[in-house]
Amino acid sequence: MGSPKPSKKRIAIIPGDGIGQEVIPQALKVIRASGADVITTEFDWGADRYLRDGTTVPADGFATLGRDFDAILAGAFGDPRVKTNIHAKEILLGMRFKMDLYANVRPVRLLDAALCPLKGVEPKDVDFVVIRENTEGVYTDSGGVFKQGTPDEIAIQEDINTSKGVERIIRYAFEYCERHTKLDGTLRSRVLMCDKSNAMTHAGGLWQRMFKEISAEYPKISTQHMYVDALCMQMVRDPRPFDVIVTNNMFGDIITDLAAGLQGGLGMAASGNIHPGKTSMFEPVHGSAPPIAGKNLANPFGAILTAAMMLGHLGFTRESDRIEAAVLEGVRQGKTTQDIGGTLGTREVGDWVAERVGQH
Ligand code: NAD
Ligand code: IPM
Ligand code: MN
């Protein structure tokens, strides 16, 4: 007996800028091939639109996404023509903040030993997930400047940590263990909290206290703490001990690029921006990669795995598993882009995965 088949789901598609416009069509092709019962609507939010008519997010844009869609699939935002990056901030961080998508879930899985820059590391050795706080921290861009442009300039960038925000992300990490398994089929069972509480004592104090309090409610889950600098070192020396890592917004951003390196690079990494029960947003970890944009060079696997993650979130478990299996097979057979050693282009990889997914 499987879980009930989900009814038709409505997905907003926002390819955005640069390689976002190349990898998202591949992900869409694969979603269609999977047979998942979805209806998609494309949005043109991004640099082109901003440069054309000055719009970043149209009036009531976030309300529309939250009301009319079950999930959002986004590409990447950032364009050298928009020096301030204002559109990326308003669209991407806007979705995360204004839709309160507080849990940025970034799975870290090595699909094939050949993709990992570390010696002697197998897929079973890189199998963890980073749960990044997604609505607070230095990303709130609080603070200001004084005497800008003078020798006495002061720039203040504040790190906002609320009791509510810290509690819910730590709780999310513990609850994640109860619902997710590792590659070997066992439930996730260890939560590591990563901070810099030896230097940032105010925020660190709150995180430390919350972590201790909440962990007491989950006696079956073991806990650990690491300072972010030591964690970075450990991640490249031996990633095996990691299971679930919970951390703040900025540390989560940084360590997930590092972790993407363990998976074969940014082209392989998927993510979800989640608020349980609300319309959530899924996007690859990588950016718009301007130097390779428009050249059919971008690796679409991160976007395709992101689509699989979204389908799993929407209840299309079989379709999601099938897509993940096809990507794994593509990696094994070398049906890949150049960044991970293959010779195919973005579209050709997308075609191969879609065909494979459609065969079952
Ligand atoms: P980036 O992720 O775009 O690129 C970093 C490096 O990884 C580059 O060498 C790039 O060529 C490579 N790379 C990234 N994705 C790849 C893929 N799918 N296939 C092959 N190679 C890939 O990061 P960046 O260069 O620091 O930023 C470029 C722009 O993207 C900036 O405007 C930045 O703000 C934005 N950005 C957006 C997001 C997002 O929308 N989620 C994430 C990160 C960066
Ligand atoms: C990411 C990106 C964003 C972030 C940027 C584009 C603001 O790097 O999604 O990891 O820092 O969160
Ligand atoms: Mn990042």
Short mmCIF file of C-alpha atoms and ligand atoms in Angstrom, two decimals:
data_model
loop_
_atom_site.label_atom_id
_atom_site.label_comp_id
_atom_site.label_asym_id
_atom_site.label_seq_id
_atom_site.Cartn_x
_atom_site.Cartn_y
_atom_site.Cartn_z
CA MET A 1 0.00 0.00 0.00
CA GLY A 2 1.52 3.31 -1.04
CA SER A 3 0.50 6.76 0.09
CA PRO A 4 -2.53 8.19 -1.71
CA LYS A 5 -1.86 9.73 -5.10
CA PRO A 6 -1.63 13.52 -4.79
CA SER A 7 -4.12 15.58 -6.73
CA LYS A 8 -2.97 17.98 -9.44
CA LYS A 9 -0.45 20.46 -8.04
CA ARG A 10 0.16 23.99 -9.27
CA ILE A 11 3.78 25.00 -9.66
CA ALA A 12 5.12 28.50 -10.26
CA ILE A 13 8.26 28.47 -12.40
CA ILE A 14 10.71 31.37 -12.09
CA PRO A 15 13.84 30.62 -14.16
CA GLY A 16 15.42 34.02 -13.36
CA ASP A 17 18.80 34.93 -14.79
CA GLY A 18 21.82 33.43 -16.54
CA ILE A 19 22.00 29.65 -16.35
CA GLY A 20 18.71 29.64 -14.44
CA GLN A 21 17.11 30.07 -17.87
CA GLU A 22 18.92 26.99 -19.14
CA VAL A 23 18.71 24.55 -16.23
CA ILE A 24 15.06 25.15 -15.29
CA PRO A 25 13.75 24.09 -18.73
CA GLN A 26 15.66 20.80 -18.26
CA ALA A 27 14.09 20.29 -14.84
CA LEU A 28 10.66 20.99 -16.36
CA LYS A 29 11.24 18.51 -19.15
CA VAL A 30 12.11 15.87 -16.56
CA ILE A 31 9.08 16.69 -14.40
CA ARG A 32 6.85 16.23 -17.45
CA ALA A 33 8.53 12.94 -18.32
CA SER A 34 7.91 11.69 -14.78
CA GLY A 35 4.17 11.94 -15.34
CA ALA A 36 3.62 13.87 -12.08
CA ASP A 37 0.23 15.51 -12.23
CA VAL A 38 1.26 19.16 -12.20
CA ILE A 39 0.27 22.34 -13.91
CA THR A 40 2.98 24.95 -14.35
CA THR A 41 2.86 28.70 -14.80
CA GLU A 42 5.98 30.62 -15.76
CA PHE A 43 6.93 34.01 -14.28
CA ASP A 44 9.40 36.36 -15.99
CA TRP A 45 10.83 37.84 -12.79
CA GLY A 46 14.52 38.57 -13.17
CA ALA A 47 17.09 40.96 -14.58
CA ASP A 48 15.61 41.24 -18.10
CA ARG A 49 12.24 42.34 -16.79
CA TYR A 50 13.83 44.66 -14.25
CA LEU A 51 15.94 46.33 -16.93
CA ARG A 52 12.92 46.56 -19.22
CA ASP A 53 10.29 48.04 -16.91
CA GLY A 54 11.87 48.47 -13.46
CA THR A 55 9.78 45.71 -11.87
CA THR A 56 11.46 43.29 -9.50
CA VAL A 57 8.38 41.71 -7.95
CA PRO A 58 4.99 42.89 -9.24
CA ALA A 59 2.48 44.23 -6.71
CA ASP A 60 0.90 41.31 -4.81
CA GLY A 61 3.44 38.93 -6.41
CA PHE A 62 4.21 37.05 -3.20
CA ALA A 63 0.53 36.92 -2.25
CA THR A 64 -0.23 35.36 -5.65
CA LEU A 65 2.49 32.74 -5.18
CA GLY A 66 1.24 31.86 -1.71
CA ARG A 67 -2.42 31.75 -2.73
CA ASP A 68 -2.44 30.20 -6.18
CA PHE A 69 0.46 27.73 -6.09
CA ASP A 70 1.49 24.61 -4.18
CA ALA A 71 5.20 25.12 -4.80
CA ILE A 72 7.69 27.35 -6.61
CA LEU A 73 10.62 26.17 -8.73
CA ALA A 74 13.20 28.94 -9.15
CA GLY A 75 16.45 29.11 -11.10
CA ALA A 76 19.00 31.75 -10.13
CA PHE A 77 19.09 35.51 -9.74
CA GLY A 78 22.04 37.80 -10.39
CA ASP A 79 23.12 39.66 -13.50
CA PRO A 80 26.23 41.76 -14.10
CA ARG A 81 24.08 44.43 -15.76
CA VAL A 82 22.33 45.08 -12.45
CA LYS A 83 25.21 46.33 -10.35
CA THR A 84 23.20 46.70 -7.15
CA ASN A 85 21.75 43.19 -7.45
CA ILE A 86 18.52 44.76 -6.21
CA HIS A 87 16.29 42.47 -8.27
CA ALA A 88 17.94 39.35 -6.86
CA LYS A 89 17.56 40.66 -3.37
CA GLU A 90 13.91 41.54 -3.84
CA ILE A 91 12.94 38.36 -5.68
CA LEU A 92 15.01 35.65 -4.03
CA LEU A 93 15.40 37.00 -0.51
CA GLY A 94 11.91 38.45 -0.90
CA MET A 95 10.42 34.98 -1.36
CA ARG A 96 12.42 33.58 1.54
CA PHE A 97 11.60 36.43 3.92
CA LYS A 98 8.14 37.60 2.92
CA MET A 99 6.77 34.09 2.48
CA ASP A 100 8.52 33.15 5.75
CA LEU A 101 10.28 30.12 4.24
CA TYR A 102 12.35 29.66 7.34
CA ALA A 103 14.03 26.31 6.69
CA ASN A 104 16.56 26.15 3.89
CA VAL A 105 17.11 22.42 3.50
CA ARG A 106 20.25 21.54 1.55
CA PRO A 107 20.95 17.82 1.19
CA VAL A 108 24.57 16.85 0.61
CA ARG A 109 24.96 13.55 -1.20
CA LEU A 110 27.81 12.19 -3.24
CA LEU A 111 26.42 10.20 -6.18
CA ASP A 112 29.70 8.72 -7.34
CA ALA A 113 33.18 8.53 -5.81
CA ALA A 114 34.66 10.01 -8.98
CA LEU A 115 32.89 13.34 -8.32
CA CYS A 116 34.44 13.95 -4.90
CA PRO A 117 37.71 15.86 -4.67
CA LEU A 118 38.64 13.93 -1.50
CA LYS A 119 40.73 10.77 -1.72
CA GLY A 120 39.12 7.42 -0.95
CA VAL A 121 35.66 8.85 -0.23
CA GLU A 122 32.63 6.79 -1.27
CA PRO A 123 28.98 7.84 -1.68
CA LYS A 124 28.13 6.37 1.72
CA ASP A 125 30.69 8.73 3.30
CA VAL A 126 28.99 11.94 2.11
CA ASP A 127 25.38 11.73 3.19
CA PHE A 128 24.26 14.64 5.32
CA VAL A 129 21.92 17.60 5.21
CA VAL A 130 22.33 21.24 6.18
CA ILE A 131 19.31 22.96 7.71
CA ARG A 132 19.99 26.65 7.29
CA GLU A 133 17.98 29.35 9.07
CA ASN A 134 16.55 31.35 6.17
CA THR A 135 14.76 34.44 7.48
CA GLU A 136 17.10 36.13 9.96
CA GLY A 137 20.76 36.70 10.77
CA VAL A 138 22.86 39.19 8.85
CA TYR A 139 20.63 38.59 5.82
CA THR A 140 17.97 40.90 7.28
CA ASP A 141 20.37 43.63 6.11
CA SER A 142 19.69 45.61 9.28
CA GLY A 143 22.01 48.41 10.24
CA GLY A 144 23.15 51.35 8.24
CA VAL A 145 25.91 53.64 7.20
CA PHE A 146 27.02 56.94 8.59
CA LYS A 147 29.34 59.47 6.95
CA GLN A 148 29.45 57.30 3.85
CA GLY A 149 32.28 58.08 1.48
CA THR A 150 34.28 59.98 4.07
CA PRO A 151 37.35 58.77 6.00
CA ASP A 152 35.06 58.49 9.05
CA GLU A 153 32.56 56.14 7.42
CA ILE A 154 30.80 53.70 9.72
CA ALA A 155 29.02 50.62 8.38
CA ILE A 156 26.89 48.56 10.75
CA GLN A 157 25.57 45.17 9.67
CA GLU A 158 23.52 43.63 12.39
CA ASP A 159 22.98 39.95 13.08
CA ILE A 160 19.34 39.44 14.04
CA ASN A 161 18.52 36.29 16.00
CA THR A 162 15.05 35.99 17.50
CA SER A 163 14.00 33.47 20.04
CA LYS A 164 11.16 32.36 17.76
CA GLY A 165 13.42 32.07 14.73
CA VAL A 166 16.16 30.13 16.48
CA GLU A 167 13.71 27.82 18.20
CA ARG A 168 11.80 26.88 15.06
CA ILE A 169 14.86 26.11 12.98
CA ILE A 170 16.43 23.96 15.68
CA ARG A 171 13.15 22.14 16.18
CA TYR A 172 12.88 21.64 12.42
CA ALA A 173 16.30 19.93 12.45
CA PHE A 174 15.26 17.51 15.19
CA GLU A 175 11.95 16.76 13.52
CA TYR A 176 13.69 16.27 10.19
CA CYS A 177 15.48 13.27 11.73
CA GLU A 178 12.15 11.62 12.50
CA ARG A 179 11.06 11.80 8.84
CA HIS A 180 14.23 11.20 6.85
CA THR A 181 16.55 8.30 6.30
CA LYS A 182 20.18 8.05 5.35
CA LEU A 183 21.40 6.23 2.27
CA ASP A 184 21.62 3.00 4.28
CA GLY A 185 17.90 3.21 5.13
CA THR A 186 18.31 4.06 8.83
CA LEU A 187 16.66 7.15 10.25
CA ARG A 188 18.77 10.22 10.69
CA SER A 189 19.74 10.41 14.35
CA ARG A 190 22.33 13.11 15.00
CA VAL A 191 21.94 16.88 15.02
CA LEU A 192 25.00 19.09 15.04
CA MET A 193 24.57 22.78 15.79
CA CYS A 194 27.19 24.99 14.21
CA ASP A 195 27.86 28.54 15.37
CA LYS A 196 30.62 30.95 16.33
CA SER A 197 29.60 31.41 19.95
CA ASN A 198 33.19 31.77 21.10
CA ALA A 199 33.32 35.16 19.38
CA MET A 200 29.68 36.12 18.79
CA THR A 201 28.48 35.63 22.31
CA HIS A 202 25.05 37.31 22.20
CA ALA A 203 23.66 35.37 19.27
CA GLY A 204 25.71 32.31 20.20
CA GLY A 205 24.27 32.33 23.70
CA LEU A 206 20.72 32.20 22.38
CA TRP A 207 21.53 29.39 19.92
CA GLN A 208 23.38 27.40 22.59
CA ARG A 209 20.55 27.71 25.10
CA MET A 210 17.83 26.86 22.59
CA PHE A 211 19.78 23.89 21.30
CA LYS A 212 20.17 22.50 24.80
CA GLU A 213 16.52 23.08 25.71
CA ILE A 214 15.06 21.62 22.52
CA SER A 215 17.39 18.63 22.40
CA ALA A 216 16.03 17.56 25.80
CA GLU A 217 12.67 16.96 24.06
CA TYR A 218 14.28 14.53 21.58
CA PRO A 219 16.14 12.03 23.78
CA LYS A 220 16.65 9.55 20.93
CA ILE A 221 18.57 12.07 18.84
CA SER A 222 22.20 12.62 19.72
CA THR A 223 23.63 16.11 19.66
CA GLN A 224 26.92 17.76 18.94
CA HIS A 225 28.26 21.27 18.60
CA MET A 226 31.05 22.67 16.44
CA TYR A 227 32.36 26.12 15.77
CA VAL A 228 31.95 26.94 12.10
CA ASP A 229 35.66 27.23 11.42
CA ALA A 230 36.41 23.79 12.85
CA LEU A 231 33.43 22.38 10.98
CA CYS A 232 34.82 23.58 7.65
CA MET A 233 38.10 21.85 8.36
CA GLN A 234 36.33 18.64 9.40
CA MET A 235 34.11 18.67 6.32
CA VAL A 236 37.06 18.39 3.98
CA ARG A 237 39.14 16.09 6.19
CA ASP A 238 36.43 13.55 6.89
CA PRO A 239 32.77 14.22 6.07
CA ARG A 240 31.60 10.81 7.35
CA PRO A 241 30.43 11.83 10.85
CA PHE A 242 27.95 14.45 9.63
CA ASP A 243 24.22 13.71 9.65
CA VAL A 244 22.02 16.80 10.21
CA ILE A 245 23.71 20.19 10.62
CA VAL A 246 21.66 23.16 11.80
CA THR A 247 23.06 26.66 11.57
CA ASN A 248 22.34 30.31 10.95
CA ASN A 249 21.71 31.99 7.62
CA MET A 250 25.22 33.09 6.70
CA PHE A 251 27.14 30.07 7.98
CA GLY A 252 24.58 27.90 6.19
CA ASP A 253 25.23 29.75 2.94
CA ILE A 254 28.97 29.32 3.20
CA ILE A 255 29.14 25.70 4.34
CA THR A 256 26.69 24.58 1.64
CA ASP A 257 28.98 25.85 -1.12
CA LEU A 258 31.80 23.96 0.58
CA ALA A 259 29.56 20.92 0.84
CA ALA A 260 28.62 21.29 -2.83
CA GLY A 261 32.32 20.87 -3.53
CA LEU A 262 32.17 17.43 -1.90
CA GLN A 263 29.32 16.46 -4.25
CA GLY A 264 31.14 17.41 -7.43
CA GLY A 265 30.56 21.15 -7.48
CA LEU A 266 27.76 23.68 -7.45
CA GLY A 267 26.11 22.08 -10.44
CA MET A 268 25.13 19.08 -8.30
CA ALA A 269 23.52 20.71 -5.26
CA ALA A 270 19.77 20.97 -4.61
CA SER A 271 17.78 22.92 -2.05
CA GLY A 272 14.34 23.67 -0.68
CA ASN A 273 13.13 26.78 1.13
CA ILE A 274 10.40 25.44 3.31
CA HIS A 275 7.71 26.53 5.71
CA PRO A 276 5.68 23.45 6.59
CA GLY A 277 2.10 23.90 5.40
CA LYS A 278 2.87 26.95 3.25
CA THR A 279 3.82 27.30 -0.40
CA SER A 280 7.53 26.47 -0.41
CA MET A 281 10.23 27.34 -2.93
CA PHE A 282 12.82 25.03 -4.45
CA GLU A 283 16.03 26.17 -6.19
CA PRO A 284 19.43 24.77 -7.01
CA VAL A 285 22.19 26.00 -4.67
CA HIS A 286 24.19 27.54 -7.51
CA GLY A 287 23.85 31.06 -8.87
CA SER A 288 23.39 32.46 -12.36
CA ALA A 289 27.03 31.76 -13.36
CA PRO A 290 27.31 34.65 -15.88
CA PRO A 291 30.57 33.46 -17.51
CA ILE A 292 29.02 30.19 -18.71
CA ALA A 293 25.47 31.45 -19.29
CA GLY A 294 23.92 30.96 -22.73
CA LYS A 295 26.55 28.44 -23.80
CA ASN A 296 24.74 25.16 -23.07
CA LEU A 297 27.50 24.38 -20.55
CA ALA A 298 25.64 24.52 -17.22
CA ASN A 299 25.14 21.31 -15.32
CA PRO A 300 21.37 20.80 -14.98
CA PHE A 301 21.60 18.04 -12.32
CA GLY A 302 21.30 20.47 -9.40
CA ALA A 303 18.09 21.86 -10.87
CA ILE A 304 16.78 18.40 -11.76
CA LEU A 305 17.50 17.08 -8.26
CA THR A 306 15.80 20.18 -6.91
CA ALA A 307 12.73 19.33 -8.99
CA ALA A 308 12.82 15.82 -7.50
CA MET A 309 12.99 17.30 -4.02
CA MET A 310 9.99 19.50 -4.81
CA LEU A 311 7.97 16.59 -6.18
CA GLY A 312 8.79 14.56 -3.04
CA HIS A 313 7.62 17.48 -0.92
CA LEU A 314 4.34 17.60 -2.90
CA GLY A 315 3.73 13.88 -2.35
CA PHE A 316 4.94 12.56 -5.72
CA THR A 317 7.29 10.11 -4.05
CA ARG A 318 7.56 7.61 -6.89
CA GLU A 319 8.22 10.29 -9.48
CA SER A 320 10.81 11.91 -7.23
CA ASP A 321 12.61 8.62 -6.63
CA ARG A 322 12.60 7.84 -10.32
CA ILE A 323 14.20 11.19 -11.17
CA GLU A 324 16.89 10.73 -8.53
CA ALA A 325 17.63 7.24 -9.84
CA ALA A 326 17.92 8.56 -13.41
CA VAL A 327 20.38 11.26 -12.36
CA LEU A 328 22.43 8.66 -10.50
CA GLU A 329 22.46 6.49 -13.61
CA GLY A 330 23.44 9.47 -15.76
CA VAL A 331 26.40 10.14 -13.49
CA ARG A 332 27.42 6.48 -13.58
CA GLN A 333 27.20 6.34 -17.36
CA GLY A 334 29.03 9.65 -17.83
CA LYS A 335 26.01 11.35 -19.41
CA THR A 336 27.16 14.64 -17.93
CA THR A 337 28.32 18.18 -18.59
CA GLN A 338 31.98 19.18 -18.63
CA ASP A 339 32.17 20.47 -15.05
CA ILE A 340 31.87 16.88 -13.82
CA GLY A 341 33.90 15.27 -16.54
CA GLY A 342 31.40 14.62 -19.34
CA THR A 343 31.09 15.97 -22.86
CA LEU A 344 27.36 16.66 -23.12
CA GLY A 345 25.62 20.01 -23.12
CA THR A 346 22.93 21.21 -20.70
CA ARG A 347 20.08 20.28 -23.06
CA GLU A 348 21.53 16.90 -23.98
CA VAL A 349 21.84 15.93 -20.31
CA GLY A 350 18.26 17.08 -19.75
CA ASP A 351 17.09 15.02 -22.74
CA TRP A 352 18.90 11.93 -21.50
CA VAL A 353 17.43 12.17 -17.99
CA ALA A 354 13.94 12.90 -19.31
CA GLU A 355 14.07 9.94 -21.66
CA ARG A 356 15.26 7.63 -18.90
CA VAL A 357 12.57 8.88 -16.50
CA GLY A 358 9.93 8.43 -19.18
CA GLN A 359 10.91 4.80 -19.81
CA HIS A 360 9.50 3.53 -16.53
P1 NAD B 1 27.68 30.81 -9.08
O1 NAD B 1 27.07 29.68 -8.33
O2 NAD B 1 26.85 31.43 -10.13
O3 NAD B 1 29.04 30.27 -9.77
C1 NAD B 1 30.16 29.84 -9.00
C2 NAD B 1 31.03 28.92 -9.87
O4 NAD B 1 30.36 27.67 -10.07
C3 NAD B 1 31.32 29.46 -11.27
O5 NAD B 1 32.60 29.00 -11.65
C4 NAD B 1 30.26 28.79 -12.14
O6 NAD B 1 30.63 28.68 -13.48
C5 NAD B 1 30.13 27.43 -11.45
N1 NAD B 1 28.78 26.89 -11.57
C6 NAD B 1 27.68 27.27 -10.89
N2 NAD B 1 26.61 26.58 -11.26
C7 NAD B 1 27.03 25.72 -12.20
C8 NAD B 1 26.38 24.72 -12.98
N3 NAD B 1 25.09 24.47 -12.85
N4 NAD B 1 27.11 24.04 -13.88
C9 NAD B 1 28.44 24.27 -14.02
N5 NAD B 1 29.10 25.18 -13.30
C10 NAD B 1 28.41 25.91 -12.41
O7 NAD B 1 28.15 31.87 -8.02
P2 NAD B 1 28.78 33.34 -8.22
O8 NAD B 1 29.68 33.35 -9.40
O9 NAD B 1 29.33 33.71 -6.89
O10 NAD B 1 27.54 34.28 -8.48
C11 NAD B 1 27.04 34.64 -9.78
C12 NAD B 1 25.74 35.39 -9.59
O11 NAD B 1 24.73 34.51 -9.09
C13 NAD B 1 25.81 36.55 -8.60
O12 NAD B 1 24.97 37.57 -9.05
C14 NAD B 1 25.26 35.94 -7.32
O13 NAD B 1 24.75 36.89 -6.43
C15 NAD B 1 24.18 35.05 -7.88
N6 NAD B 1 23.81 33.91 -7.03
C16 NAD B 1 22.49 33.60 -7.01
C17 NAD B 1 22.07 32.50 -6.30
C18 NAD B 1 20.62 32.16 -6.32
O14 NAD B 1 19.84 32.74 -7.04
N7 NAD B 1 20.18 31.21 -5.54
C19 NAD B 1 22.99 31.69 -5.63
C20 NAD B 1 24.34 32.05 -5.68
C21 NAD B 1 24.75 33.16 -6.39
C1 IPM B 2 22.32 31.08 -2.06
C2 IPM B 2 22.86 32.38 -2.58
C3 IPM B 2 22.13 33.56 -1.95
C4 IPM B 2 22.35 33.47 -0.46
C5 IPM B 2 22.54 34.94 -2.49
C6 IPM B 2 22.32 35.03 -3.98
C7 IPM B 2 21.85 36.07 -1.79
O1 IPM B 2 24.23 32.46 -2.36
O2 IPM B 2 21.13 30.80 -2.27
O3 IPM B 2 23.08 30.30 -1.46
O4 IPM B 2 23.37 33.95 0.05
O5 IPM B 2 21.51 32.90 0.22
MN MN B 3 25.09 30.64 -1.56
#
